[in-house]
Coordinates of N, CA, C and O and ligand atoms in Angstrom, one line a residue:
M109 N 55.7 83.2 152.2 CA 55.5 81.7 152.6 C 54.3 81.2 152.0 O 53.2 81.8 151.9
T110 N 54.4 80.0 151.5 CA 53.2 79.3 151.0 C 52.5 78.5 152.2 O 51.4 78.1 152.1
R111 N 53.3 78.3 153.2 CA 52.8 77.6 154.4 C 52.1 78.5 155.4 O 52.6 79.7 155.5
P112 N 51.1 78.1 156.1 CA 50.5 79.0 157.0 C 51.3 79.3 158.2 O 52.0 78.4 158.7
P113 N 51.1 80.5 158.8 CA 51.7 80.8 160.1 C 51.0 80.0 161.1 O 49.8 79.7 161.0
V114 N 51.6 79.7 162.2 CA 51.0 79.0 163.3 C 51.1 79.8 164.6 O 52.1 80.4 164.9
V115 N 50.0 79.9 165.3 CA 49.9 80.6 166.5 C 50.0 79.7 167.7 O 49.2 78.7 167.8
D116 N 50.9 79.9 168.6 CA 51.0 79.1 169.8 C 50.0 79.6 170.8 O 50.2 80.6 171.4
L117 N 48.9 79.0 170.8 CA 47.8 79.5 171.7 C 48.1 79.4 173.2 O 47.4 80.1 173.9
S118 N 49.0 78.6 173.5 CA 49.4 78.6 175.0 C 50.1 79.8 175.4 O 50.2 80.1 176.6
L119 N 50.6 80.6 174.4 CA 51.3 81.8 174.7 C 50.5 83.1 174.4 O 50.7 84.1 174.9
C120 N 49.6 82.9 173.4 CA 48.8 84.1 172.9 C 48.0 84.7 174.0 O 47.4 84.1 174.8
I121 N 48.1 86.1 174.1 CA 47.4 86.8 175.1 C 46.2 87.6 174.5 O 45.6 88.4 175.1
C122 N 45.8 87.2 173.2 CA 44.7 87.8 172.6 C 44.7 89.3 172.6 O 43.7 90.0 172.9
C123 N 45.9 89.9 172.3 CA 46.0 91.3 172.3 C 45.4 92.0 171.1 O 45.2 93.2 171.1
G124 N 45.3 91.3 170.0 CA 44.6 91.9 168.8 C 45.6 92.5 167.8 O 45.2 93.0 166.8
V125 N 46.9 92.5 168.1 CA 47.9 93.1 167.2 C 47.8 92.4 165.9 O 47.8 93.1 164.8
C126 N 47.8 91.1 165.8 CA 47.9 90.4 164.5 C 46.6 90.6 163.7 O 46.6 90.7 162.5
T127 N 45.5 90.6 164.4 CA 44.2 90.8 163.7 C 44.1 92.2 163.2 O 43.4 92.5 162.2
E128 N 44.8 93.2 163.8 CA 44.8 94.5 163.3 C 45.8 94.6 162.1 O 45.5 95.3 161.1
C129 N 47.0 94.1 162.3 CA 48.0 94.1 161.2 C 47.6 93.4 160.0 O 47.8 93.8 158.8
C130 N 46.9 92.3 160.1 CA 46.7 91.4 159.0 C 45.3 90.6 159.2 O 45.3 89.4 159.4
P131 N 44.3 91.4 159.1 CA 42.9 90.8 159.3 C 42.5 89.7 158.3 O 41.6 88.9 158.6
A132 N 43.2 89.7 157.1 CA 42.9 88.7 156.1 C 43.3 87.3 156.6 O 42.8 86.3 156.1
V133 N 44.3 87.2 157.5 CA 44.9 86.0 157.9 C 44.5 85.6 159.3 O 44.2 84.5 159.6
F134 N 44.7 86.6 160.2 CA 44.5 86.3 161.6 C 43.1 86.8 162.0 O 42.7 87.9 161.9
V135 N 42.3 85.8 162.6 CA 40.9 86.1 162.9 C 40.7 85.6 164.4 O 41.1 84.5 164.7
L136 N 40.0 86.5 165.1 CA 39.6 86.1 166.5 C 38.3 85.3 166.4 O 37.3 85.9 165.9
N137 N 38.3 84.1 166.7 CA 37.1 83.3 166.6 C 36.1 83.5 167.8 O 36.5 84.1 168.8
P138 N 34.9 83.0 167.6 CA 33.9 83.3 168.7 C 34.3 82.8 170.1 O 33.8 83.3 171.1
A139 N 35.1 81.8 170.1 CA 35.6 81.2 171.3 C 36.7 82.1 172.0 O 37.1 81.8 173.1
G140 N 37.2 83.1 171.3 CA 38.2 84.0 171.8 C 39.6 83.5 171.5 O 40.5 84.0 172.2
Y141 N 39.8 82.7 170.5 CA 41.1 82.3 170.1 C 41.4 82.8 168.7 O 40.5 82.9 167.9
I142 N 42.7 83.0 168.5 CA 43.2 83.4 167.2 C 43.2 82.2 166.2 O 43.7 81.2 166.6
E143 N 42.6 82.4 165.1 CA 42.6 81.3 164.0 C 43.3 81.9 162.8 O 43.3 83.1 162.5
V144 N 44.0 81.0 162.1 CA 44.6 81.4 160.8 C 43.7 81.0 159.7 O 43.3 79.8 159.6
A145 N 43.4 82.0 158.8 CA 42.4 81.7 157.7 C 43.0 80.7 156.7 O 44.3 80.7 156.6
D146 N 42.2 79.9 156.1 CA 42.6 79.0 155.1 C 42.7 79.7 153.8 O 41.7 80.0 153.2
L147 N 44.0 79.9 153.4 CA 44.2 80.6 152.1 C 45.1 79.8 151.2 O 45.8 79.0 151.7
P148 N 45.1 80.1 149.9 CA 45.9 79.4 149.0 C 47.4 79.6 149.2 O 48.3 78.8 148.9
D149 N 47.8 80.8 149.7 CA 49.2 81.1 150.0 C 49.2 82.1 151.2 O 48.2 82.7 151.5
Y150 N 50.4 82.3 151.7 CA 50.6 83.2 152.8 C 51.7 84.2 152.5 O 52.7 84.3 153.3
L151 N 51.6 84.8 151.3 CA 52.7 85.7 150.9 C 52.4 87.2 151.3 O 53.3 88.0 151.0
D152 N 51.3 87.4 151.9 CA 51.0 88.8 152.3 C 52.1 89.3 153.3 O 52.3 88.7 154.3
P153 N 52.7 90.4 152.9 CA 53.8 91.0 153.8 C 53.3 91.4 155.2 O 54.1 91.5 156.1
D154 N 52.0 91.6 155.3 CA 51.4 92.0 156.6 C 51.6 90.8 157.6 O 51.6 91.1 158.8
I155 N 51.7 89.6 157.1 CA 51.9 88.5 158.0 C 53.2 88.6 158.7 O 53.3 88.4 160.0
E156 N 54.3 89.0 158.0 CA 55.6 89.2 158.6 C 55.5 90.3 159.7 O 56.2 90.2 160.7
E157 N 54.8 91.3 159.4 CA 54.6 92.4 160.3 C 53.9 91.9 161.6 O 54.4 92.2 162.7
A158 N 52.9 91.0 161.4 CA 52.3 90.5 162.6 C 53.2 89.6 163.4 O 53.2 89.7 164.6
V159 N 54.0 88.8 162.7 CA 55.0 88.0 163.4 C 56.0 88.8 164.2 O 56.3 88.6 165.4
R160 N 56.4 89.9 163.5 CA 57.4 90.8 164.2 C 56.7 91.5 165.4 O 57.4 91.7 166.4
D161 N 55.5 91.9 165.2 CA 54.9 92.8 166.3 C 54.2 92.1 167.4 O 53.8 92.7 168.4
C162 N 54.0 90.8 167.2 CA 53.3 90.0 168.3 C 54.1 90.2 169.6 O 55.3 89.9 169.6
P163 N 53.5 90.7 170.6 CA 54.3 91.1 171.8 C 54.9 89.9 172.6 O 55.8 90.0 173.4
V164 N 54.3 88.7 172.3 CA 54.9 87.5 173.0 C 55.5 86.5 172.1 O 55.8 85.4 172.4
D165 N 55.7 87.0 170.8 CA 56.5 86.1 169.8 C 55.9 84.7 169.7 O 56.6 83.8 169.7
C166 N 54.6 84.7 169.6 CA 54.0 83.3 169.5 C 53.4 83.0 168.1 O 52.7 82.0 168.0
I167 N 53.9 83.7 167.1 CA 53.5 83.4 165.7 C 54.8 82.9 165.0 O 55.8 83.6 165.1
A168 N 54.7 81.8 164.3 CA 55.8 81.3 163.6 C 55.4 80.6 162.3 O 54.2 80.3 162.2
F169 N 56.3 80.4 161.4 CA 56.0 79.7 160.2 C 56.4 78.2 160.5 O 57.5 78.0 160.9
D170 N 55.5 77.3 160.3 CA 55.7 75.9 160.6 C 56.5 75.3 159.4 O 55.9 75.0 158.3
E171 N 57.8 75.1 159.6 CA 58.6 74.6 158.5 C 58.4 73.1 158.3 O 58.9 72.5 157.3
C172 N 57.8 72.4 159.2 CA 57.7 71.0 159.1 C 56.5 70.5 158.4 O 56.3 69.3 158.1
M173 N 55.6 71.4 158.1 CA 54.3 71.0 157.4 C 54.6 70.7 156.0 O 55.4 71.3 155.3
P174 N 53.9 69.7 155.4 CA 54.2 69.3 154.0 C 53.7 70.4 153.1 O 52.9 71.2 153.4
Ligands
SF4_102 S1 49.7 89.4 168.2 FE1 50.3 87.5 169.2 S2 49.6 87.6 171.3 FE2 48.5 89.1 170.1 S3 46.6 88.1 169.5 FE3 48.1 87.8 167.8 S4 49.1 85.9 168.3 FE4 48.0 86.5 170.1

């Protein structure tokens, strides 16, 4: 995907699975929330692993973004 994944923070339980699977993209910020790094593309296959493994299924690719 060239578009960034989006984390639904209202569902995220900060389990750390995505930051472990794909630390280049998913970062725990100092406030304790997951942030998506600003990258030129999001083709890293580890992102799909994070999407799959998120225990509350709160990571998705936003198809509506330009
Ligand atoms: S894997 Fe899902 S629930 Fe866990 S920190 Fe990442 S976004 Fe949040």
